[in-house]
C-alpha positions in Angstrom: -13.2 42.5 1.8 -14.3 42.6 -1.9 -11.9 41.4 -4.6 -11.9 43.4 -7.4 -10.0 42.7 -11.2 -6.4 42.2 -10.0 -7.3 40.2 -7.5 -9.5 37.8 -9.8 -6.8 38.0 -12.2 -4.3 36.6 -9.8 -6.4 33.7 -8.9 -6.6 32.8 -12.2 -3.2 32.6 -12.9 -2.6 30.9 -9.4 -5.4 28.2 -10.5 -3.9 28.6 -14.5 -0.1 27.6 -12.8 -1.2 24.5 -10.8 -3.2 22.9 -13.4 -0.3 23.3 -15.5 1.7 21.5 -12.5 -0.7 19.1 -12.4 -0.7 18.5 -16.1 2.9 18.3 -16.3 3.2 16.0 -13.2 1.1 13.3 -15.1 3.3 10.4 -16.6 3.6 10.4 -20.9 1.2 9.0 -22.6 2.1 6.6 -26.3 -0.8 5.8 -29.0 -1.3 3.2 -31.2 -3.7 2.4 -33.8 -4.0 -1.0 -35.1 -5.7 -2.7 -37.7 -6.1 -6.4 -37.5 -7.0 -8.2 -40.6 -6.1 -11.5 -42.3 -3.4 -11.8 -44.9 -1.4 -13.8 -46.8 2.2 -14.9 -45.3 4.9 -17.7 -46.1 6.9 -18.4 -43.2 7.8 -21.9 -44.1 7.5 -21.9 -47.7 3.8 -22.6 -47.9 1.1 -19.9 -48.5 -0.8 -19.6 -45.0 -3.8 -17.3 -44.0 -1.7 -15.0 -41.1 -3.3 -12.6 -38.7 -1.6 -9.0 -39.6 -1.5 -6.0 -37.6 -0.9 -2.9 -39.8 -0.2 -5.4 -42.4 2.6 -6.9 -40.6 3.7 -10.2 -39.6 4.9 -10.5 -36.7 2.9 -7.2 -35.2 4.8 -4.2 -34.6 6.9 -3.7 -30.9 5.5 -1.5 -28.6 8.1 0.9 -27.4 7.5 2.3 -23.7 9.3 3.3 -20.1 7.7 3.2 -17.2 5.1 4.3 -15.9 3.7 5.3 -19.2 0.2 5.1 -20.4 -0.6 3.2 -23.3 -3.4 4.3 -25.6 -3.8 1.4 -28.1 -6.5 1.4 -30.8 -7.5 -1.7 -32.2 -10.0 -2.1 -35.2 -11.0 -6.0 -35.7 -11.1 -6.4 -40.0 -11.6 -10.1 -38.9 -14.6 -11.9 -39.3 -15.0 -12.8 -35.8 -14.4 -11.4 -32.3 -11.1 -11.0 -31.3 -9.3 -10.1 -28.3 -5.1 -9.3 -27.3 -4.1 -9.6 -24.1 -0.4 -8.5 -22.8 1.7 -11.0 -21.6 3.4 -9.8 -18.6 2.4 -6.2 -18.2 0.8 -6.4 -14.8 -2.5 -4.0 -15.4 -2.0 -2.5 -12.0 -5.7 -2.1 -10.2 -7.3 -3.1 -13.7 -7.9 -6.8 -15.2 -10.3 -5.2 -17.4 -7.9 -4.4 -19.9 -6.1 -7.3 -19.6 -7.8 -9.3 -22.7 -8.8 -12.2 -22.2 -12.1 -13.5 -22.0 -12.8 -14.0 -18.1 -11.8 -9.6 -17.8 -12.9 -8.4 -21.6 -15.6 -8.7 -24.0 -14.2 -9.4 -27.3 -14.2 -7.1 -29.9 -16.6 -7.7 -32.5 -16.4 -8.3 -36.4 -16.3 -4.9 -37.8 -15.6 -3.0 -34.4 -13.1 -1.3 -32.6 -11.5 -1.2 -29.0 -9.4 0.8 -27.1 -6.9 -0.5 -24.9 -6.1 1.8 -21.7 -2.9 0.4 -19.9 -0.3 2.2 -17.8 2.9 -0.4 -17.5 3.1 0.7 -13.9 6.4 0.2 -11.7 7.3 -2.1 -14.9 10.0 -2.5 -16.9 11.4 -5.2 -18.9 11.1 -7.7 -22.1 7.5 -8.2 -22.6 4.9 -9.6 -25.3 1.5 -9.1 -26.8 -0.5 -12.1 -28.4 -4.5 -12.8 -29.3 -5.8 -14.8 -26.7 -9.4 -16.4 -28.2 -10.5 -19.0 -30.8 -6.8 -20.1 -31.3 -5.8 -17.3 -33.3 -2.4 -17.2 -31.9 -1.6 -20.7 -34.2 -1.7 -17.3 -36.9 0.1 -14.6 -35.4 -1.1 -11.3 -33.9 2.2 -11.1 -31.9 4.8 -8.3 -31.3 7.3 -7.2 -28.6 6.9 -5.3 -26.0 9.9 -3.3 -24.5 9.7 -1.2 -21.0 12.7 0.8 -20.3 13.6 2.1 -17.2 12.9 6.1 -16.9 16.0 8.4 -17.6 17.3 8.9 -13.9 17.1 5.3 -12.6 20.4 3.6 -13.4 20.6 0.5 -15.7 23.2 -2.5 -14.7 25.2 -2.3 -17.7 25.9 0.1 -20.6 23.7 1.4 -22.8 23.8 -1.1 -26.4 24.5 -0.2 -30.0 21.3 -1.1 -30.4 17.9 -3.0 -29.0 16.4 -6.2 -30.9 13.1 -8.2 -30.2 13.4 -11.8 -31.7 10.6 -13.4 -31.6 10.7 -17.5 -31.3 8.3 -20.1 -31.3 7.1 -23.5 -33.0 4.9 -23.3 -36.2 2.3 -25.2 -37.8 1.8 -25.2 -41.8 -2.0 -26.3 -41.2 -4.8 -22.9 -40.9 -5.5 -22.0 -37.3 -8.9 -23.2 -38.1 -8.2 -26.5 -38.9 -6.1 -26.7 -35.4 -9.3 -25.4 -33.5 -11.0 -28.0 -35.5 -8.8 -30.7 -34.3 -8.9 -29.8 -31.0 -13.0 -29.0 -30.7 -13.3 -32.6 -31.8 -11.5 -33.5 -29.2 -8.6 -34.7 -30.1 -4.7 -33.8 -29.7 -2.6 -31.3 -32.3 -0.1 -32.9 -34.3 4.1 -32.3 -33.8 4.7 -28.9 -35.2 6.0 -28.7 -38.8 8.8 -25.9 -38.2 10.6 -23.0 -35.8 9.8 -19.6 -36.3 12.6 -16.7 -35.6 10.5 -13.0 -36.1 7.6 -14.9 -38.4 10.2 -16.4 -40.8 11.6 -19.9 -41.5 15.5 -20.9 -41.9 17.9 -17.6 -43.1 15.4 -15.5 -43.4 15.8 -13.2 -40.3 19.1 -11.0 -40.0 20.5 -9.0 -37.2 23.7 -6.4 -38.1 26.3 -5.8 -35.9 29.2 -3.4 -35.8 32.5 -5.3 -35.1 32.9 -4.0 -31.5 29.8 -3.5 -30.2 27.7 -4.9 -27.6 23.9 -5.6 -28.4 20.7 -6.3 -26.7 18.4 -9.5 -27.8 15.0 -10.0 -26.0 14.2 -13.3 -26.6 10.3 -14.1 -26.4 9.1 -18.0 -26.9 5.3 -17.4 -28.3 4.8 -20.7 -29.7 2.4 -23.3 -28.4 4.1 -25.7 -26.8 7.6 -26.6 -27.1 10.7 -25.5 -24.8 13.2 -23.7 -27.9 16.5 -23.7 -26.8 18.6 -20.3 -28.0 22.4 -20.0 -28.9 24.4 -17.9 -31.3 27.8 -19.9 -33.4 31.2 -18.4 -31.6 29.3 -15.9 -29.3 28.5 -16.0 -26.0 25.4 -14.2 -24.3 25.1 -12.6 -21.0 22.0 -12.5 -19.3 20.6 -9.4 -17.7 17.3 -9.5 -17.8 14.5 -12.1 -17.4 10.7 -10.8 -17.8 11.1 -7.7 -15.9 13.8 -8.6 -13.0 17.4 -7.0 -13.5 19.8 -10.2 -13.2 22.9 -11.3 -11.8 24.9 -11.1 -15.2 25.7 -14.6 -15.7 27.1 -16.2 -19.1 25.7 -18.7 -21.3 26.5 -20.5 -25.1 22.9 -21.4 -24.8 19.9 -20.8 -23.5 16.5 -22.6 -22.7 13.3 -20.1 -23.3 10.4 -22.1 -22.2 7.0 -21.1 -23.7 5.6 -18.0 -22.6 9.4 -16.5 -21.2 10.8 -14.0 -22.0 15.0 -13.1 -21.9 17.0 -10.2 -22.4 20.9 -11.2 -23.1 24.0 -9.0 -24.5 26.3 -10.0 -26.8 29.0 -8.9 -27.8 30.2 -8.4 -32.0 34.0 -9.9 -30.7 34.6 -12.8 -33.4 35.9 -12.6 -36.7 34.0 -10.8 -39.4 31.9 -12.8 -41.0 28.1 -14.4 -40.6 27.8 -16.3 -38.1 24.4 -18.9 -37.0 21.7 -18.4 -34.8 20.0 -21.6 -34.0 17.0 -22.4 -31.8 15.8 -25.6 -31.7 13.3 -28.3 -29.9 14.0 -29.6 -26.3 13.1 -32.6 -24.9 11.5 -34.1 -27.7 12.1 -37.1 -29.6 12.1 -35.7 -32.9 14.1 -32.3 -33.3 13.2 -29.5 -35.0 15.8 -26.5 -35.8 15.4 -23.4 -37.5 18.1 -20.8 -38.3 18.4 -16.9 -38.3 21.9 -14.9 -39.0 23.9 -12.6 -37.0 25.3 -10.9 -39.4 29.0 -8.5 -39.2 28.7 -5.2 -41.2 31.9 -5.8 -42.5 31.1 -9.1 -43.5 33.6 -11.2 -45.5 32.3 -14.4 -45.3 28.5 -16.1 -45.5 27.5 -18.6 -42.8 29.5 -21.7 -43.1 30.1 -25.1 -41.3 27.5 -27.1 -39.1 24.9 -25.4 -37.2 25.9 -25.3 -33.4 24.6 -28.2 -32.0 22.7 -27.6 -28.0 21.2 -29.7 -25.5 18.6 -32.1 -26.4 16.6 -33.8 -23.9 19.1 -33.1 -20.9 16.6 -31.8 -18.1 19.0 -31.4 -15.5 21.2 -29.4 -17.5 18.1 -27.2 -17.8 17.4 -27.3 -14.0 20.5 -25.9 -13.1 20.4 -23.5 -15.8 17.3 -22.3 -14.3 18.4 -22.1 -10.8 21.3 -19.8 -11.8 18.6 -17.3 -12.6 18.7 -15.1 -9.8 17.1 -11.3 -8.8 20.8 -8.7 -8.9 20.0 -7.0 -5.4 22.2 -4.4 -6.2 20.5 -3.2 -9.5 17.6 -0.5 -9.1 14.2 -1.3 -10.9 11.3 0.4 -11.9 12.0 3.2 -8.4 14.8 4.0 -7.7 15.7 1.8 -4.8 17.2 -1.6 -5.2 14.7 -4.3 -6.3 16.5 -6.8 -3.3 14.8 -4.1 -0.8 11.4 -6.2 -0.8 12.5 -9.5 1.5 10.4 -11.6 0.2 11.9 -14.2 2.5 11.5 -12.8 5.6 7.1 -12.3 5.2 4.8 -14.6 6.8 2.8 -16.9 4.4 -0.9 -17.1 5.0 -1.9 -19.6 2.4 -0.3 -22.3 0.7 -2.0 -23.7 -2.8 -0.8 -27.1 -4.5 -1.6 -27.1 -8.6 -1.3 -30.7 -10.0 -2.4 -31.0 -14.0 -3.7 -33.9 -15.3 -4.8 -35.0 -18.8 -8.0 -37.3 -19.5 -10.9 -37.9 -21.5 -14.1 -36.2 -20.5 -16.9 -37.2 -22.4 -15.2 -39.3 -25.3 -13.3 -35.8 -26.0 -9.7 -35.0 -24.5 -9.7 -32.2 -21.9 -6.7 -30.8 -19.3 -7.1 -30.1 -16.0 -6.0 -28.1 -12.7 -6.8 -30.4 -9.6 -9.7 -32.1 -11.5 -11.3 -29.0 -12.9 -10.7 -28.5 -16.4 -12.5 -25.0 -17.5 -14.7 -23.5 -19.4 -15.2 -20.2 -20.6 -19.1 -18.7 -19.2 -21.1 -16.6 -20.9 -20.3 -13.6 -19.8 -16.6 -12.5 -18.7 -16.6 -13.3 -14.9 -14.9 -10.0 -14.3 -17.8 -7.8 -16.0 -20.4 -10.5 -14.1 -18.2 -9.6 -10.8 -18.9 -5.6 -11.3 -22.8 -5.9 -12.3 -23.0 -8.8 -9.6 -25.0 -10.6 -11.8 -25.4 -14.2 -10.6 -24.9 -17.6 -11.8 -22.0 -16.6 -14.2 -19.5 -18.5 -12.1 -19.1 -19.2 -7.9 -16.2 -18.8 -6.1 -14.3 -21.7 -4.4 -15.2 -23.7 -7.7 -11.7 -23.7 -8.2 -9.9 -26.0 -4.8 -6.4 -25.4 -3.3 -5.5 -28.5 -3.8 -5.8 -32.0 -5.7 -8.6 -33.8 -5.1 -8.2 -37.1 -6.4 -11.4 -36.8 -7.9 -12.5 -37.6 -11.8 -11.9 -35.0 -13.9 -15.1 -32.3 -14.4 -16.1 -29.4 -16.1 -16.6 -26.2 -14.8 -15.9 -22.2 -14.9 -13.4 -22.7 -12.2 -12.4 -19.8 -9.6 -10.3 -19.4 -6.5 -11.0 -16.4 -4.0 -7.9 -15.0 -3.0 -7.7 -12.1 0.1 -6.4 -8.6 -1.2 -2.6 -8.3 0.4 -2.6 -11.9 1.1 1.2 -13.7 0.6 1.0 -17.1 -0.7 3.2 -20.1 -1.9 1.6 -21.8 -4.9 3.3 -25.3 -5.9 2.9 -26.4 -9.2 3.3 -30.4 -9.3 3.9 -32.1 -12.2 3.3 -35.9 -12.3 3.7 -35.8 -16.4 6.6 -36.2 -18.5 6.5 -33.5 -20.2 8.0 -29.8 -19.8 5.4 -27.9 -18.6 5.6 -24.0 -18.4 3.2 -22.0 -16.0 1.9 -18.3 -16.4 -0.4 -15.8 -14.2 -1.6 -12.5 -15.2 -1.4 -9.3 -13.6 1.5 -10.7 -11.2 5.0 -11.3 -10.7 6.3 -13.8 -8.1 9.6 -15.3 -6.7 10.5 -18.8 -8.3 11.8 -19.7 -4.6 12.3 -24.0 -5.6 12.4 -26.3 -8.2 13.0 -29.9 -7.9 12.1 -33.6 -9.3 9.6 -35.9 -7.3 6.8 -35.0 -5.1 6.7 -31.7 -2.8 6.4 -31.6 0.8 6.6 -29.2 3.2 10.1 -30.5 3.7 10.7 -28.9 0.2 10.7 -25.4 1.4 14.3 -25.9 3.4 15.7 -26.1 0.1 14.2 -22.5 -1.2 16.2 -19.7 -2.2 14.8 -16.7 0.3 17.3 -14.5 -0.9 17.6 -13.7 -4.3 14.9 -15.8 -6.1 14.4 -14.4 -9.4 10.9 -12.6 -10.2 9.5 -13.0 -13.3 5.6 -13.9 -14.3 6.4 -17.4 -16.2 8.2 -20.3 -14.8 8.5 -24.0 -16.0 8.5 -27.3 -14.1 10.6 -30.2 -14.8 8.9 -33.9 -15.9 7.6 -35.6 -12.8 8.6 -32.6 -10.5 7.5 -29.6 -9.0 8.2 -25.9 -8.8 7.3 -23.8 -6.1 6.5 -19.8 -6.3 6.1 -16.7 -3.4 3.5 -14.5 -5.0 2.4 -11.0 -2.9 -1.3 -10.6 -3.7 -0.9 -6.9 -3.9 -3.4 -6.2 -7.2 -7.3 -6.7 -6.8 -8.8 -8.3 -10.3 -9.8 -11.3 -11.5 -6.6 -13.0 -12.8 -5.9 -15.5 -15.5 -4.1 -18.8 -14.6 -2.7 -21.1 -17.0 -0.7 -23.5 -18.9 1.4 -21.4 -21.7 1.0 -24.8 -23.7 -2.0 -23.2 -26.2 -3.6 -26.4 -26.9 -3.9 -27.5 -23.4 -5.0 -23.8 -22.1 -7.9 -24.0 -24.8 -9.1 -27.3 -23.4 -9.1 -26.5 -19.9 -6.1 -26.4 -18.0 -6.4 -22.7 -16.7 -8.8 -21.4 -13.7 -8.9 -17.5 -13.0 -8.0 -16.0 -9.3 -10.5 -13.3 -7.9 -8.2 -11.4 -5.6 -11.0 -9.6 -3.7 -10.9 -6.3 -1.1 -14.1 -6.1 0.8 -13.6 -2.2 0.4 -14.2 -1.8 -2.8 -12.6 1.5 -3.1 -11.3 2.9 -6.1 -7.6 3.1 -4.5 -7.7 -0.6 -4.7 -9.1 -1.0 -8.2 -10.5 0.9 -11.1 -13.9 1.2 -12.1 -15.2 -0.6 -15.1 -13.6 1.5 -17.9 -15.7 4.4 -19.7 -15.6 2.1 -23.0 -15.9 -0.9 -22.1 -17.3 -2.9 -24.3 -20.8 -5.7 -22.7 -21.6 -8.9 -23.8 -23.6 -11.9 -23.0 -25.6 -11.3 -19.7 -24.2 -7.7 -19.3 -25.9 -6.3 -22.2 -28.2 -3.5 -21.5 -26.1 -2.8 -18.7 -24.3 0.4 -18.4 -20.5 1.4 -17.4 -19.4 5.0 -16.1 -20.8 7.8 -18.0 -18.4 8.4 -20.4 
């Protein structure tokens, strides 16, 4: 049977309705344009050479919920290549956009790039920061906020109001002149101040109404030190660490080791006046503190009296701290189903990994290591090399499971890891310093944390419960830290020190989580725009 004008008609609109189904199904999408440039900034007094983003210093937040995709334009006005990367969002199925150089080909002088992200199954207190040539001793910061979708229920009540803060140690020097330092191979110098949103002492405010409850994400994105938080006659609640809902415990000060990132709520419930916020150095032997104020809108009084005083070099004071920090199993996350329905605890490992850093000299010049290897960057980013298959850019298994006692080398160091594997990866630390730990494109379960040496004996001390998740964790002088980590996202994925200088001279190695399939419902293809460098010039992505 023929079909004639009405019919035709109603198969259009039949095809019209379900693309607009279709259309509307798809999750929001947020743009950004961005231009990067150099300008002049004073956050300790002293005229520097800052790296702006639309003229602004720190950059501006990003503002998403879940789920959404994130369309982000950059233009480099630098004169040299320059890359962000987006510390925590996972990049679900796709390191390519993660930004740094093992996934991305900078962005040249003159050029732009666009970022296409989705913060998938993400929520949480977040932050974006440029990853090459030490530029992040300038800036290029910002915040990075992923709320939970309208219908999924939130632990608490909604706040007055949201607020990124920013903290980290600050050197007066250029960036250059760091890079310098360190390319000469030598190490950086104590820092010269504390930064609180890119300014020095008093010169960041946050209002409050008398009454109200408020919500600080804290975010440390210095370059080294541990920065302990805490707020004059206030205490905070935390109820959110790095994309984790948790059990709402109270604190008069908290320790935000580089790289972490804290939500906390508190309360205007004092007398009105202005009241301190001080973050400060731990466990060094010379302190450095820096102040912001929380200021009462019906304030009668300026800041006054000493400036709450917080731990120092106390590390088991920060130990238990940290093991209060646990997952709320009765909160719902990104979906709506509690995030304590996952039991982490209960899975079979197939693979445990044993991360020891080490510091040495490697020819006359100071490098850092993971178990001997301390890295450096190829030619070519090893994920692009990965997708052409072009050889000789790095091998697989260069990076080992665990120490080998050997002499520290150089090398592009990667560890092949099985798609869907679970694994326990124990960072040891025979230092005595505070170290802090980060991976891209993951969160895992901090399930121990103790001094000494690990054995397997260590693991009947592990919280299989209620561990929180989070994609930073830090470990203790001369101890270790143990992590479950659910190897759920093919990629090639960053691992490293969150101390800046130390990443830069080695101690990172990249994990190439690998499915044999190579379908596209385990991993994107190389993005339409992606930009090729080094031995992947010529080559060509997706037709675009």
């Amino acid at each position: 049977m023929g079909c004639g004008a009405t019919c035709w008609q109603v198969l259009a609109c039949v095809t019209f309705c379900c693309t607009l189904v279709f259309v509307n199904a798809e999750d929001p999408y947020r743009f950004f344009t961005w231009n990067v440039t150099y300008g002049d900034i004073y956050p300790l007094g002293v005229k520097q050479q800052g790296i702006l983003i639309n003229g602004q210093f720190p950059g501006p937040d990003i503002y998403s919920v879940t789920n959404n995709n994130l369309i982000i334009n950059v233009y480099n006005s630098l004169p040299e290549p320059f890359l962000i990367s987006w510390n925590g969002v996972q990049q679900r199925r796709n390191s390519y956009e993660d930004g740094v150089y093992g996934t991305t080909c900078p962005i040249p002088p003159g050029k732009n790039f666009t970022y296409i992200l989705q913060v998938k199954d993400q929520i949480g207190s977040f932050y974006y920061y440029p990853s090459l040539a030490f530029h992040k001793a300038a800036g290029g910061f910002g915040g990075i906020r992923i709320l939970s979708r309208p219908l999924i229920p939130v632990p608490f009540p909604e706040p007055a109001d949201d607020f990124t803060v920013l903290i980290g140690d600050w050197y007066k020097a250029n960036h250059k002149v760091l890079k310098a330092i360190l390319d000469r191979g030598h190490k950086l110098p104590f820092p010269d101040g504390i930064l609180v949103n890119g300014r020095g002492p008093n010169q960041t405010y946050f209002t409050f109404q008398p009454g109200k409850t408020y919500r600080l994400r804290i975010s440390n994105v210095g370059l080294q030190h541990s920065l302990n938080f805490r707020i004059q006659g206030h205490k905070m609640k935390l109820v959110e660490v790095e994309g984790t809902h948790t059990l709402q415990t109270t604190h008069s000060s908290l320790d935000v080791h580089v790289g972490q990132s804290y939500s906390v709520l508190v309360t205007a419930d004092q007398t009105a006046q202005d009241y301190y916020i001080a973050v400060s150095t731990r466990f060094t032997t010379k302190i450095l503190t820096t102040t912001a104020i929380l200021h009462y809108s019906n304030s009668a009084k300026k800041v006054s009296g000493p400036i709450p005083g917080g731990p120092t070099t106390e590390i088991d004071w920060s130990l238990n701290q940290a093991r209060s920090i646990r997952t709320n199993l009765t909160a719902s996350g990104p979906r709506p189903n509690p995030q304590g329905s996952y039991h982490y605890g209960m899975i079979n490992l197939t693979r445990t990994i044993k991360l020891e850093s080490s510091a040495a000299q490697v020819n006359g010049k100071q490098r850092y290591a993971v178990n001997s290897v301390s890295f450096v960057p190829a030619d070519t980013p090893l994920k692009i090399a990965d997708y052409f298959k072009i050889g000789g850019v790095f091998r697989v298994g260069s990076m080992p499971d665990y120490p080998t006692g050997k002499k520290m080398y150089l090398d592009t160091s990667v560890m092949g890891a099985d798609f869907r594997a679970f694994v326990e990866i124990v960072f040891q630390n025979h230092e005595n310093i505070v170290q802090s730990w980060h991976i891209n494109g993951y969160s895992f379960w901090v399930v121990g944390m103790d001094g000494g040496v690990w054995t397997p004996a260590s693991r009947n001390q592990y919280n299989l419960r209620d561990a929180v998740s989070r994609c930073t964790t830090q470990v203790y002088p001369k101890s270790w830290t143990a992590i479950y980590i659910a190897l759920d996202n093919v990629g090639m994925w960053n691992i490293r020190t969150e101390f800046w200088a130390r990443q830069y001279l080695g101690q990172q190695f990249y994990m190439r989580v690998y499915s044999p399939v190579e379908s596209p419902r385990d991993e994107y293809p190389i993005p339409k725009n992606a930009l090729l460098c080094g031995r992947a010039i010529g080559r060509r992505t997706r037709p675009l």
